[in-house]
Short mmCIF file of N, CA and C and ligand atoms in Angstrom, two decimals:
data_model
loop_
_atom_site.label_atom_id
_atom_site.label_comp_id
_atom_site.label_asym_id
_atom_site.label_seq_id
_atom_site.Cartn_x
_atom_site.Cartn_y
_atom_site.Cartn_z
N MET A 25 222.97 164.20 -67.75
CA MET A 25 222.22 163.60 -68.84
C MET A 25 222.50 162.12 -68.87
N THR A 26 221.42 161.37 -68.93
CA THR A 26 221.54 159.91 -68.99
C THR A 26 220.71 159.37 -70.14
N VAL A 27 221.41 158.85 -71.08
CA VAL A 27 220.78 158.16 -72.20
C VAL A 27 220.74 156.71 -71.90
N ARG A 28 219.52 156.15 -71.82
CA ARG A 28 219.38 154.74 -71.43
C ARG A 28 219.27 153.86 -72.69
N ASP A 29 219.54 152.57 -72.51
CA ASP A 29 219.36 151.59 -73.59
C ASP A 29 217.83 151.47 -73.84
N ILE A 30 217.48 151.34 -75.11
CA ILE A 30 216.08 151.17 -75.46
C ILE A 30 215.83 149.70 -75.76
N LEU A 31 214.86 149.10 -75.06
CA LEU A 31 214.58 147.69 -75.23
C LEU A 31 214.01 147.48 -76.64
N GLN A 32 214.29 146.31 -77.18
CA GLN A 32 213.87 145.96 -78.54
C GLN A 32 212.80 144.93 -78.50
N ILE A 33 211.95 144.95 -79.55
CA ILE A 33 210.83 144.00 -79.63
C ILE A 33 211.32 142.58 -79.36
N GLY A 34 210.61 141.88 -78.53
CA GLY A 34 211.05 140.56 -78.05
C GLY A 34 211.33 140.61 -76.56
N HIS A 35 211.65 141.78 -76.01
CA HIS A 35 211.87 141.89 -74.60
C HIS A 35 210.50 141.90 -73.85
N PRO A 36 210.37 141.05 -72.80
CA PRO A 36 209.01 140.93 -72.21
C PRO A 36 208.49 142.18 -71.54
N VAL A 37 209.34 143.09 -71.07
CA VAL A 37 208.81 144.33 -70.42
C VAL A 37 207.99 145.14 -71.41
N LEU A 38 208.35 145.06 -72.72
CA LEU A 38 207.57 145.78 -73.72
C LEU A 38 206.16 145.23 -73.89
N ARG A 39 205.95 144.03 -73.41
CA ARG A 39 204.68 143.36 -73.60
C ARG A 39 203.84 143.32 -72.34
N GLY A 40 204.33 143.88 -71.24
CA GLY A 40 203.60 143.84 -69.99
C GLY A 40 202.74 145.11 -69.77
N GLN A 41 201.89 145.06 -68.79
CA GLN A 41 201.08 146.21 -68.40
C GLN A 41 201.90 147.04 -67.42
N ALA A 42 202.06 148.33 -67.71
CA ALA A 42 202.77 149.22 -66.76
C ALA A 42 201.81 149.59 -65.61
N ARG A 43 202.38 149.78 -64.44
CA ARG A 43 201.48 150.10 -63.31
C ARG A 43 201.35 151.60 -63.17
N PRO A 44 200.12 152.06 -62.75
CA PRO A 44 199.94 153.48 -62.53
C PRO A 44 200.74 154.00 -61.33
N LEU A 45 201.07 155.26 -61.34
CA LEU A 45 201.76 155.89 -60.22
C LEU A 45 200.80 156.65 -59.32
N THR A 46 201.09 156.64 -58.03
CA THR A 46 200.33 157.50 -57.10
C THR A 46 200.88 158.91 -57.18
N VAL A 47 200.16 159.87 -56.65
CA VAL A 47 200.65 161.23 -56.63
C VAL A 47 202.00 161.33 -55.87
N ALA A 48 202.09 160.52 -54.76
CA ALA A 48 203.34 160.50 -54.04
C ALA A 48 204.49 159.95 -54.87
N ASP A 49 204.19 158.91 -55.68
CA ASP A 49 205.19 158.35 -56.60
C ASP A 49 205.72 159.41 -57.57
N VAL A 50 204.80 160.24 -58.04
CA VAL A 50 205.15 161.25 -59.09
C VAL A 50 206.26 162.14 -58.55
N GLY A 51 206.16 162.55 -57.30
CA GLY A 51 207.16 163.48 -56.74
C GLY A 51 208.45 162.81 -56.30
N ALA A 52 208.49 161.52 -56.30
CA ALA A 52 209.66 160.81 -55.84
C ALA A 52 210.87 161.02 -56.75
N ALA A 53 212.04 161.12 -56.15
CA ALA A 53 213.23 161.40 -56.91
C ALA A 53 213.44 160.38 -58.05
N ARG A 54 213.10 159.12 -57.75
CA ARG A 54 213.28 158.05 -58.74
C ARG A 54 212.43 158.33 -59.99
N THR A 55 211.19 158.78 -59.77
CA THR A 55 210.29 159.07 -60.93
C THR A 55 210.81 160.28 -61.69
N GLN A 56 211.23 161.30 -60.97
CA GLN A 56 211.71 162.52 -61.66
C GLN A 56 212.98 162.20 -62.47
N ARG A 57 213.81 161.35 -61.94
CA ARG A 57 215.01 160.90 -62.68
C ARG A 57 214.63 160.12 -63.94
N LEU A 58 213.67 159.23 -63.76
CA LEU A 58 213.17 158.45 -64.90
C LEU A 58 212.68 159.40 -66.02
N ILE A 59 211.88 160.42 -65.64
CA ILE A 59 211.37 161.36 -66.63
C ILE A 59 212.53 162.04 -67.36
N ASP A 60 213.51 162.50 -66.59
CA ASP A 60 214.67 163.17 -67.21
C ASP A 60 215.40 162.23 -68.18
N ASP A 61 215.53 160.96 -67.76
CA ASP A 61 216.19 159.97 -68.60
C ASP A 61 215.38 159.71 -69.89
N LEU A 62 214.06 159.65 -69.73
CA LEU A 62 213.24 159.42 -70.93
C LEU A 62 213.40 160.56 -71.93
N VAL A 63 213.43 161.80 -71.41
CA VAL A 63 213.59 162.96 -72.31
C VAL A 63 214.96 162.90 -72.98
N ASP A 64 216.03 162.66 -72.22
CA ASP A 64 217.34 162.57 -72.77
C ASP A 64 217.48 161.46 -73.83
N THR A 65 216.87 160.30 -73.50
CA THR A 65 216.98 159.14 -74.39
C THR A 65 216.18 159.37 -75.65
N MET A 66 214.99 159.96 -75.54
CA MET A 66 214.18 160.26 -76.72
C MET A 66 214.92 161.23 -77.64
N ARG A 67 215.50 162.30 -77.04
CA ARG A 67 216.16 163.28 -77.87
C ARG A 67 217.42 162.70 -78.51
N ALA A 68 218.16 161.88 -77.81
CA ALA A 68 219.38 161.31 -78.34
C ALA A 68 219.08 160.40 -79.56
N ALA A 69 217.87 159.77 -79.52
CA ALA A 69 217.53 158.83 -80.59
C ALA A 69 216.65 159.48 -81.65
N ASP A 70 216.42 160.80 -81.54
CA ASP A 70 215.53 161.53 -82.49
C ASP A 70 214.12 160.94 -82.53
N GLY A 71 213.68 160.45 -81.36
CA GLY A 71 212.32 159.91 -81.32
C GLY A 71 211.28 161.05 -81.21
N ALA A 72 210.02 160.69 -81.47
CA ALA A 72 208.94 161.65 -81.31
C ALA A 72 208.29 161.42 -79.92
N GLY A 73 208.65 160.30 -79.29
CA GLY A 73 208.12 159.96 -77.96
C GLY A 73 208.87 158.77 -77.43
N LEU A 74 208.68 158.51 -76.13
CA LEU A 74 209.28 157.34 -75.50
C LEU A 74 208.49 157.00 -74.26
N ALA A 75 208.31 155.72 -74.03
CA ALA A 75 207.55 155.25 -72.88
C ALA A 75 208.51 154.55 -71.93
N ALA A 76 208.14 154.59 -70.63
CA ALA A 76 209.03 153.99 -69.59
C ALA A 76 209.28 152.51 -69.85
N THR A 77 208.31 151.83 -70.38
CA THR A 77 208.49 150.40 -70.66
C THR A 77 209.66 150.17 -71.67
N GLN A 78 209.89 151.14 -72.49
CA GLN A 78 210.98 151.03 -73.49
C GLN A 78 212.38 151.14 -72.87
N VAL A 79 212.44 151.64 -71.64
CA VAL A 79 213.75 151.63 -70.92
C VAL A 79 213.68 150.64 -69.77
N GLY A 80 212.69 149.73 -69.81
CA GLY A 80 212.64 148.65 -68.84
C GLY A 80 211.96 148.95 -67.54
N GLU A 81 211.19 150.04 -67.48
CA GLU A 81 210.49 150.38 -66.22
C GLU A 81 208.97 150.29 -66.51
N ALA A 82 208.34 149.36 -65.77
CA ALA A 82 206.91 149.05 -66.02
C ALA A 82 206.01 149.99 -65.22
N VAL A 83 206.17 151.28 -65.46
CA VAL A 83 205.32 152.28 -64.79
C VAL A 83 204.73 153.18 -65.90
N GLN A 84 203.55 153.77 -65.58
CA GLN A 84 202.82 154.50 -66.62
C GLN A 84 203.34 155.93 -66.74
N VAL A 85 204.46 156.04 -67.42
CA VAL A 85 205.09 157.32 -67.71
C VAL A 85 205.55 157.34 -69.18
N CYS A 86 205.18 158.38 -69.91
CA CYS A 86 205.73 158.50 -71.27
C CYS A 86 205.91 159.98 -71.56
N VAL A 87 206.75 160.20 -72.56
CA VAL A 87 207.07 161.57 -72.99
C VAL A 87 206.87 161.67 -74.50
N ALA A 88 206.56 162.88 -74.97
CA ALA A 88 206.43 163.12 -76.40
C ALA A 88 207.02 164.51 -76.65
N GLU A 89 207.71 164.62 -77.79
CA GLU A 89 208.21 165.92 -78.22
C GLU A 89 208.65 165.77 -79.67
N VAL A 90 208.21 166.74 -80.49
CA VAL A 90 208.73 166.85 -81.83
C VAL A 90 209.29 168.23 -82.00
N ARG A 91 210.59 168.30 -82.24
CA ARG A 91 211.20 169.61 -82.48
C ARG A 91 211.28 169.84 -84.00
N PRO A 92 211.37 171.08 -84.44
CA PRO A 92 211.37 171.33 -85.90
C PRO A 92 212.52 170.54 -86.56
N GLY A 93 212.21 169.95 -87.70
CA GLY A 93 213.24 169.26 -88.50
C GLY A 93 213.69 167.95 -87.92
N ASN A 94 212.81 167.24 -87.16
CA ASN A 94 213.15 165.90 -86.67
C ASN A 94 213.55 165.03 -87.83
N PRO A 95 214.79 164.44 -87.81
CA PRO A 95 215.26 163.69 -88.97
C PRO A 95 214.49 162.37 -89.23
N ARG A 96 213.91 161.79 -88.14
CA ARG A 96 213.14 160.56 -88.37
C ARG A 96 211.78 160.87 -88.96
N TYR A 97 211.22 162.00 -88.53
CA TYR A 97 209.85 162.33 -88.91
C TYR A 97 209.76 163.80 -89.37
N PRO A 98 210.38 164.11 -90.53
CA PRO A 98 210.47 165.50 -90.96
C PRO A 98 209.08 166.15 -91.21
N TYR A 99 208.08 165.31 -91.48
CA TYR A 99 206.72 165.88 -91.76
C TYR A 99 205.89 166.10 -90.52
N LYS A 100 206.40 165.67 -89.37
CA LYS A 100 205.57 165.80 -88.15
C LYS A 100 205.55 167.25 -87.67
N PRO A 101 204.37 167.69 -87.26
CA PRO A 101 204.29 169.05 -86.69
C PRO A 101 204.93 169.08 -85.31
N VAL A 102 205.31 170.26 -84.87
CA VAL A 102 205.98 170.40 -83.57
C VAL A 102 205.01 169.97 -82.44
N ILE A 103 205.56 169.21 -81.50
CA ILE A 103 204.85 168.90 -80.24
C ILE A 103 205.76 169.43 -79.13
N PRO A 104 205.27 170.38 -78.33
CA PRO A 104 206.10 170.80 -77.21
C PRO A 104 206.34 169.64 -76.27
N LEU A 105 207.44 169.64 -75.56
CA LEU A 105 207.74 168.56 -74.63
C LEU A 105 206.59 168.33 -73.67
N THR A 106 206.11 167.08 -73.70
CA THR A 106 204.93 166.75 -72.88
C THR A 106 205.26 165.46 -72.08
N VAL A 107 205.07 165.52 -70.77
CA VAL A 107 205.23 164.38 -69.92
C VAL A 107 203.85 163.90 -69.49
N LEU A 108 203.55 162.64 -69.69
CA LEU A 108 202.25 162.07 -69.33
C LEU A 108 202.45 160.96 -68.32
N ILE A 109 201.76 161.08 -67.20
CA ILE A 109 201.76 160.03 -66.19
C ILE A 109 200.33 159.50 -66.06
N ASN A 110 200.20 158.16 -66.05
CA ASN A 110 198.89 157.51 -65.99
C ASN A 110 197.99 158.00 -67.15
N PRO A 111 198.48 158.05 -68.36
CA PRO A 111 197.62 158.63 -69.44
C PRO A 111 196.50 157.73 -69.86
N VAL A 112 195.40 158.40 -70.19
CA VAL A 112 194.23 157.76 -70.77
C VAL A 112 193.93 158.54 -72.05
N VAL A 113 193.89 157.81 -73.19
CA VAL A 113 193.61 158.47 -74.46
C VAL A 113 192.33 157.89 -75.01
N GLU A 114 191.35 158.72 -75.30
CA GLU A 114 190.10 158.20 -75.89
C GLU A 114 189.78 158.95 -77.18
N PRO A 115 189.39 158.18 -78.23
CA PRO A 115 189.00 158.83 -79.49
C PRO A 115 187.75 159.63 -79.30
N LEU A 116 187.70 160.78 -79.97
CA LEU A 116 186.47 161.63 -79.88
C LEU A 116 185.55 161.45 -81.05
N THR A 117 186.08 160.91 -82.14
CA THR A 117 185.26 160.62 -83.33
C THR A 117 185.71 159.27 -83.91
N ALA A 118 184.96 158.82 -84.89
CA ALA A 118 185.29 157.52 -85.49
C ALA A 118 186.35 157.67 -86.63
N GLU A 119 186.66 158.92 -86.97
CA GLU A 119 187.55 159.14 -88.11
C GLU A 119 188.99 158.71 -87.79
N THR A 120 189.59 158.03 -88.75
CA THR A 120 190.99 157.60 -88.56
C THR A 120 191.83 158.04 -89.75
N PHE A 121 193.14 157.99 -89.52
CA PHE A 121 194.15 158.34 -90.52
C PHE A 121 195.12 157.16 -90.66
N ALA A 122 195.41 156.83 -91.90
CA ALA A 122 196.36 155.68 -92.12
C ALA A 122 197.78 156.21 -91.96
N ASN A 123 198.29 156.01 -90.73
CA ASN A 123 199.57 156.60 -90.33
C ASN A 123 200.72 155.61 -90.54
N TYR A 124 201.76 156.06 -91.21
CA TYR A 124 202.96 155.22 -91.35
C TYR A 124 203.80 155.40 -90.09
N GLU A 125 203.88 154.39 -89.26
CA GLU A 125 204.55 154.52 -87.96
C GLU A 125 205.88 153.80 -87.94
N GLY A 126 206.71 154.25 -87.03
CA GLY A 126 207.94 153.55 -86.70
C GLY A 126 208.06 153.60 -85.18
N CYS A 127 209.05 152.90 -84.63
CA CYS A 127 209.22 152.80 -83.20
C CYS A 127 210.65 152.51 -82.87
N LEU A 128 211.19 153.19 -81.86
CA LEU A 128 212.59 152.95 -81.48
C LEU A 128 212.76 151.53 -80.97
N SER A 129 211.70 150.87 -80.56
CA SER A 129 211.82 149.46 -80.10
C SER A 129 211.62 148.44 -81.18
N VAL A 130 211.30 148.97 -82.39
CA VAL A 130 211.11 148.08 -83.56
C VAL A 130 212.01 148.60 -84.63
N PRO A 131 213.33 148.40 -84.51
CA PRO A 131 214.28 149.09 -85.37
C PRO A 131 214.10 148.60 -86.85
N GLY A 132 214.20 149.58 -87.75
CA GLY A 132 214.28 149.26 -89.16
C GLY A 132 212.95 149.08 -89.84
N LEU A 133 211.84 149.13 -89.10
CA LEU A 133 210.56 148.77 -89.71
C LEU A 133 209.53 149.90 -89.57
N ARG A 134 208.77 150.10 -90.61
CA ARG A 134 207.65 151.01 -90.54
C ARG A 134 206.42 150.27 -91.12
N GLY A 135 205.22 150.72 -90.71
CA GLY A 135 204.01 150.12 -91.23
C GLY A 135 202.79 150.97 -90.95
N ILE A 136 201.73 150.71 -91.65
CA ILE A 136 200.53 151.58 -91.59
C ILE A 136 199.61 151.13 -90.48
N VAL A 137 199.24 152.08 -89.63
CA VAL A 137 198.32 151.87 -88.52
C VAL A 137 197.20 152.91 -88.60
N GLU A 138 196.00 152.51 -88.44
CA GLU A 138 194.88 153.44 -88.40
C GLU A 138 194.82 154.10 -87.02
N ARG A 139 194.89 155.43 -86.98
CA ARG A 139 194.86 156.14 -85.74
C ARG A 139 193.71 157.16 -85.73
N ALA A 140 193.04 157.29 -84.61
CA ALA A 140 192.00 158.30 -84.45
C ALA A 140 192.64 159.70 -84.64
N VAL A 141 191.91 160.57 -85.32
CA VAL A 141 192.48 161.89 -85.63
C VAL A 141 192.12 162.93 -84.56
N GLU A 142 191.19 162.61 -83.65
CA GLU A 142 190.85 163.51 -82.54
C GLU A 142 190.73 162.69 -81.30
N VAL A 143 191.55 163.00 -80.32
CA VAL A 143 191.55 162.25 -79.07
C VAL A 143 191.53 163.18 -77.89
N ARG A 144 191.00 162.71 -76.80
CA ARG A 144 191.07 163.40 -75.52
C ARG A 144 192.18 162.72 -74.73
N VAL A 145 193.11 163.50 -74.22
CA VAL A 145 194.25 162.97 -73.47
C VAL A 145 194.11 163.45 -72.04
N ARG A 146 194.00 162.48 -71.12
CA ARG A 146 194.00 162.85 -69.70
C ARG A 146 195.17 162.15 -69.02
N ALA A 147 195.83 162.88 -68.16
CA ALA A 147 197.02 162.35 -67.50
C ALA A 147 197.38 163.28 -66.36
N LEU A 148 198.50 162.99 -65.70
CA LEU A 148 199.13 163.95 -64.78
C LEU A 148 200.41 164.38 -65.41
N ASP A 149 200.82 165.63 -65.17
CA ASP A 149 202.14 166.06 -65.65
C ASP A 149 203.20 165.73 -64.60
N ARG A 150 204.44 166.13 -64.80
CA ARG A 150 205.52 165.70 -63.88
C ARG A 150 205.42 166.34 -62.53
N GLU A 151 204.56 167.36 -62.39
CA GLU A 151 204.31 167.94 -61.07
C GLU A 151 203.08 167.31 -60.39
N GLY A 152 202.44 166.40 -61.11
CA GLY A 152 201.24 165.79 -60.56
C GLY A 152 199.96 166.59 -60.85
N VAL A 153 200.08 167.61 -61.71
CA VAL A 153 198.94 168.43 -62.06
C VAL A 153 198.18 167.77 -63.20
N PRO A 154 196.85 167.68 -63.09
CA PRO A 154 196.07 167.02 -64.15
C PRO A 154 196.16 167.76 -65.49
N ILE A 155 196.29 166.93 -66.52
CA ILE A 155 196.25 167.40 -67.90
C ILE A 155 194.95 166.87 -68.49
N ASP A 156 194.21 167.68 -69.21
CA ASP A 156 193.00 167.21 -69.89
C ASP A 156 192.92 168.04 -71.18
N ARG A 157 193.34 167.45 -72.27
CA ARG A 157 193.35 168.25 -73.51
C ARG A 157 192.96 167.37 -74.70
N VAL A 158 192.52 168.13 -75.74
CA VAL A 158 192.18 167.46 -77.00
C VAL A 158 193.37 167.57 -77.92
N VAL A 159 193.81 166.49 -78.54
CA VAL A 159 194.90 166.49 -79.48
C VAL A 159 194.35 166.02 -80.82
N ARG A 160 194.65 166.77 -81.86
CA ARG A 160 194.09 166.46 -83.18
C ARG A 160 195.20 166.27 -84.22
N GLY A 161 194.79 165.64 -85.32
CA GLY A 161 195.70 165.51 -86.46
C GLY A 161 196.74 164.46 -86.28
N LEU A 162 197.90 164.70 -86.91
CA LEU A 162 198.98 163.71 -86.86
C LEU A 162 199.49 163.52 -85.43
N SER A 163 199.47 164.60 -84.65
CA SER A 163 199.97 164.51 -83.26
C SER A 163 199.12 163.56 -82.43
N ALA A 164 197.82 163.42 -82.77
CA ALA A 164 197.00 162.48 -82.03
C ALA A 164 197.56 161.05 -82.12
N GLY A 165 198.13 160.73 -83.29
CA GLY A 165 198.70 159.37 -83.46
C GLY A 165 199.88 159.14 -82.55
N THR A 166 200.68 160.17 -82.36
CA THR A 166 201.86 160.05 -81.48
C THR A 166 201.44 159.71 -80.06
N PHE A 167 200.39 160.39 -79.55
CA PHE A 167 199.95 160.14 -78.18
C PHE A 167 199.33 158.71 -78.06
N GLN A 168 198.63 158.28 -79.10
CA GLN A 168 198.10 156.93 -79.08
C GLN A 168 199.21 155.89 -79.05
N HIS A 169 200.24 156.12 -79.89
CA HIS A 169 201.36 155.21 -79.96
C HIS A 169 202.06 155.06 -78.58
N GLU A 170 202.32 156.22 -77.95
CA GLU A 170 203.03 156.19 -76.66
C GLU A 170 202.24 155.53 -75.55
N THR A 171 200.94 155.85 -75.49
CA THR A 171 200.14 155.21 -74.43
C THR A 171 199.94 153.74 -74.68
N ASP A 172 199.93 153.35 -75.95
CA ASP A 172 199.86 151.90 -76.26
C ASP A 172 201.04 151.15 -75.61
N HIS A 173 202.22 151.76 -75.64
CA HIS A 173 203.41 151.15 -75.06
C HIS A 173 203.14 150.74 -73.60
N LEU A 174 202.38 151.62 -72.85
CA LEU A 174 202.18 151.35 -71.43
C LEU A 174 201.20 150.22 -71.20
N ARG A 175 200.55 149.77 -72.27
CA ARG A 175 199.62 148.61 -72.19
C ARG A 175 200.18 147.43 -72.91
N GLY A 176 201.45 147.46 -73.19
CA GLY A 176 202.12 146.29 -73.76
C GLY A 176 201.90 146.13 -75.25
N ARG A 177 201.44 147.21 -75.89
CA ARG A 177 201.07 147.12 -77.31
C ARG A 177 202.09 147.90 -78.14
N LEU A 178 202.53 147.23 -79.25
CA LEU A 178 203.44 147.85 -80.17
C LEU A 178 202.73 148.11 -81.50
N PHE A 179 203.22 149.06 -82.30
CA PHE A 179 202.49 149.43 -83.50
C PHE A 179 202.29 148.25 -84.46
N VAL A 180 203.26 147.30 -84.44
CA VAL A 180 203.14 146.18 -85.36
C VAL A 180 201.91 145.35 -85.08
N ASP A 181 201.41 145.39 -83.80
CA ASP A 181 200.20 144.65 -83.46
C ASP A 181 198.96 145.21 -84.18
N LEU A 182 199.05 146.48 -84.56
CA LEU A 182 197.93 147.19 -85.11
C LEU A 182 197.99 147.37 -86.59
N VAL A 183 199.06 146.83 -87.22
CA VAL A 183 199.20 146.90 -88.67
C VAL A 183 198.22 145.92 -89.30
N ALA A 184 197.13 146.45 -89.90
CA ALA A 184 196.06 145.57 -90.42
C ALA A 184 196.54 144.87 -91.67
N ASP A 185 197.29 145.58 -92.51
CA ASP A 185 197.78 145.00 -93.76
C ASP A 185 199.29 144.87 -93.65
N THR A 186 199.75 143.68 -93.36
CA THR A 186 201.20 143.49 -93.11
C THR A 186 202.02 143.74 -94.38
N ARG A 187 201.34 143.86 -95.53
CA ARG A 187 202.10 144.19 -96.76
C ARG A 187 202.55 145.63 -96.73
N SER A 188 202.01 146.44 -95.79
CA SER A 188 202.52 147.83 -95.66
C SER A 188 203.84 147.91 -94.94
N LEU A 189 204.23 146.83 -94.26
CA LEU A 189 205.51 146.85 -93.56
C LEU A 189 206.68 147.08 -94.53
N CYS A 190 207.58 147.94 -94.10
CA CYS A 190 208.72 148.23 -94.98
C CYS A 190 209.91 148.73 -94.13
N THR A 191 211.10 148.61 -94.70
CA THR A 191 212.24 149.15 -94.03
C THR A 191 212.24 150.69 -94.18
N TRP A 192 213.06 151.35 -93.39
CA TRP A 192 213.12 152.82 -93.49
C TRP A 192 213.68 153.23 -94.85
N ASP A 193 214.61 152.48 -95.39
CA ASP A 193 215.16 152.82 -96.70
C ASP A 193 214.08 152.71 -97.79
N GLU A 194 213.28 151.61 -97.74
CA GLU A 194 212.26 151.43 -98.76
C GLU A 194 211.16 152.49 -98.56
N PHE A 195 210.88 152.84 -97.28
CA PHE A 195 209.91 153.92 -97.02
C PHE A 195 210.32 155.21 -97.70
N ARG A 196 211.63 155.55 -97.51
CA ARG A 196 212.11 156.81 -98.07
C ARG A 196 212.03 156.79 -99.58
N LEU A 197 212.40 155.63 -100.12
CA LEU A 197 212.50 155.49 -101.59
C LEU A 197 211.13 155.46 -102.25
N ARG A 198 210.18 154.72 -101.62
CA ARG A 198 208.94 154.42 -102.34
C ARG A 198 207.64 154.99 -101.75
N HIS A 199 207.65 155.29 -100.47
CA HIS A 199 206.40 155.69 -99.83
C HIS A 199 206.36 157.06 -99.22
N GLU A 200 207.56 157.62 -98.95
CA GLU A 200 207.61 158.85 -98.18
C GLU A 200 206.89 160.02 -98.87
N ALA A 201 207.11 160.19 -100.15
CA ALA A 201 206.56 161.35 -100.85
C ALA A 201 205.01 161.36 -100.77
N ALA A 202 204.40 160.20 -101.12
CA ALA A 202 202.95 160.15 -101.09
C ALA A 202 202.41 160.28 -99.70
N PHE A 203 203.10 159.62 -98.75
CA PHE A 203 202.63 159.68 -97.36
C PHE A 203 202.78 161.12 -96.82
N THR A 204 203.86 161.76 -97.12
CA THR A 204 204.07 163.13 -96.62
C THR A 204 202.97 164.06 -97.15
N ALA A 205 202.56 163.87 -98.38
CA ALA A 205 201.48 164.73 -98.95
C ALA A 205 200.18 164.52 -98.15
N ARG A 206 199.88 163.24 -97.85
CA ARG A 206 198.67 162.94 -97.05
C ARG A 206 198.79 163.50 -95.66
N ALA A 207 199.98 163.34 -95.06
CA ALA A 207 200.19 163.81 -93.70
C ALA A 207 200.09 165.31 -93.61
N LEU A 208 200.68 166.01 -94.60
CA LEU A 208 200.62 167.47 -94.56
C LEU A 208 199.21 167.99 -94.74
N ALA A 209 198.39 167.26 -95.53
CA ALA A 209 197.02 167.66 -95.71
C ALA A 209 196.26 167.54 -94.39
N LEU A 210 196.55 166.50 -93.63
CA LEU A 210 195.94 166.31 -92.30
C LEU A 210 196.37 167.43 -91.34
N VAL A 211 197.67 167.72 -91.38
CA VAL A 211 198.21 168.77 -90.50
C VAL A 211 197.59 170.15 -90.88
N ALA A 212 197.41 170.38 -92.20
CA ALA A 212 196.81 171.63 -92.63
C ALA A 212 195.37 171.75 -92.12
N ARG A 213 194.67 170.63 -92.07
CA ARG A 213 193.28 170.64 -91.65
C ARG A 213 193.16 170.91 -90.15
N PHE A 214 194.02 170.26 -89.38
CA PHE A 214 193.90 170.37 -87.90
C PHE A 214 194.88 171.33 -87.26
N GLY A 215 195.89 171.72 -88.03
CA GLY A 215 196.94 172.58 -87.40
C GLY A 215 197.86 171.86 -86.49
N SER A 216 197.83 170.52 -86.52
CA SER A 216 198.75 169.75 -85.64
C SER A 216 198.81 168.32 -86.18
NI1 NI B 25 207.27 153.30 -79.99
#
């Protein structure tokens, strides 16, 4: 198990474009180790996802997983461990949800980002097998957040109203209850 350091906002690798991997790259020991490290690092930090750029590798690999009772995001529905290589996420409808996001690379801060509630996710898995699935509800936001990382974008770039920015303590104290009610209504509608 290798838990890697997570780069923090201000580090240039977080702002660069990650390069796509070839099918041969996917099977390489280096890539498979990176995937294992991303999973270990995400779990150690209680993240819902982690992108390769966040551990300093500018390649298009990210992981997502929400296990029951995640302490950072207790309202998030379960996402089985998912490895995405060269992911492309496209909205399927114009409907968005005002999601309160946080990021392991932006410590201490949360803010509201509008996320599409139905997206098509295409990628390769860690065996190089194509993934093509529709993700709906709150989980759709997680996939958009992670793939944004591979394009040098952080959630703070997408916060339209910067007055929504808050610390995690203030979130818990003042915003979590109302947000959780909205989030659970979305989850009830989409089942995810
Ligand atoms: Ni993030």
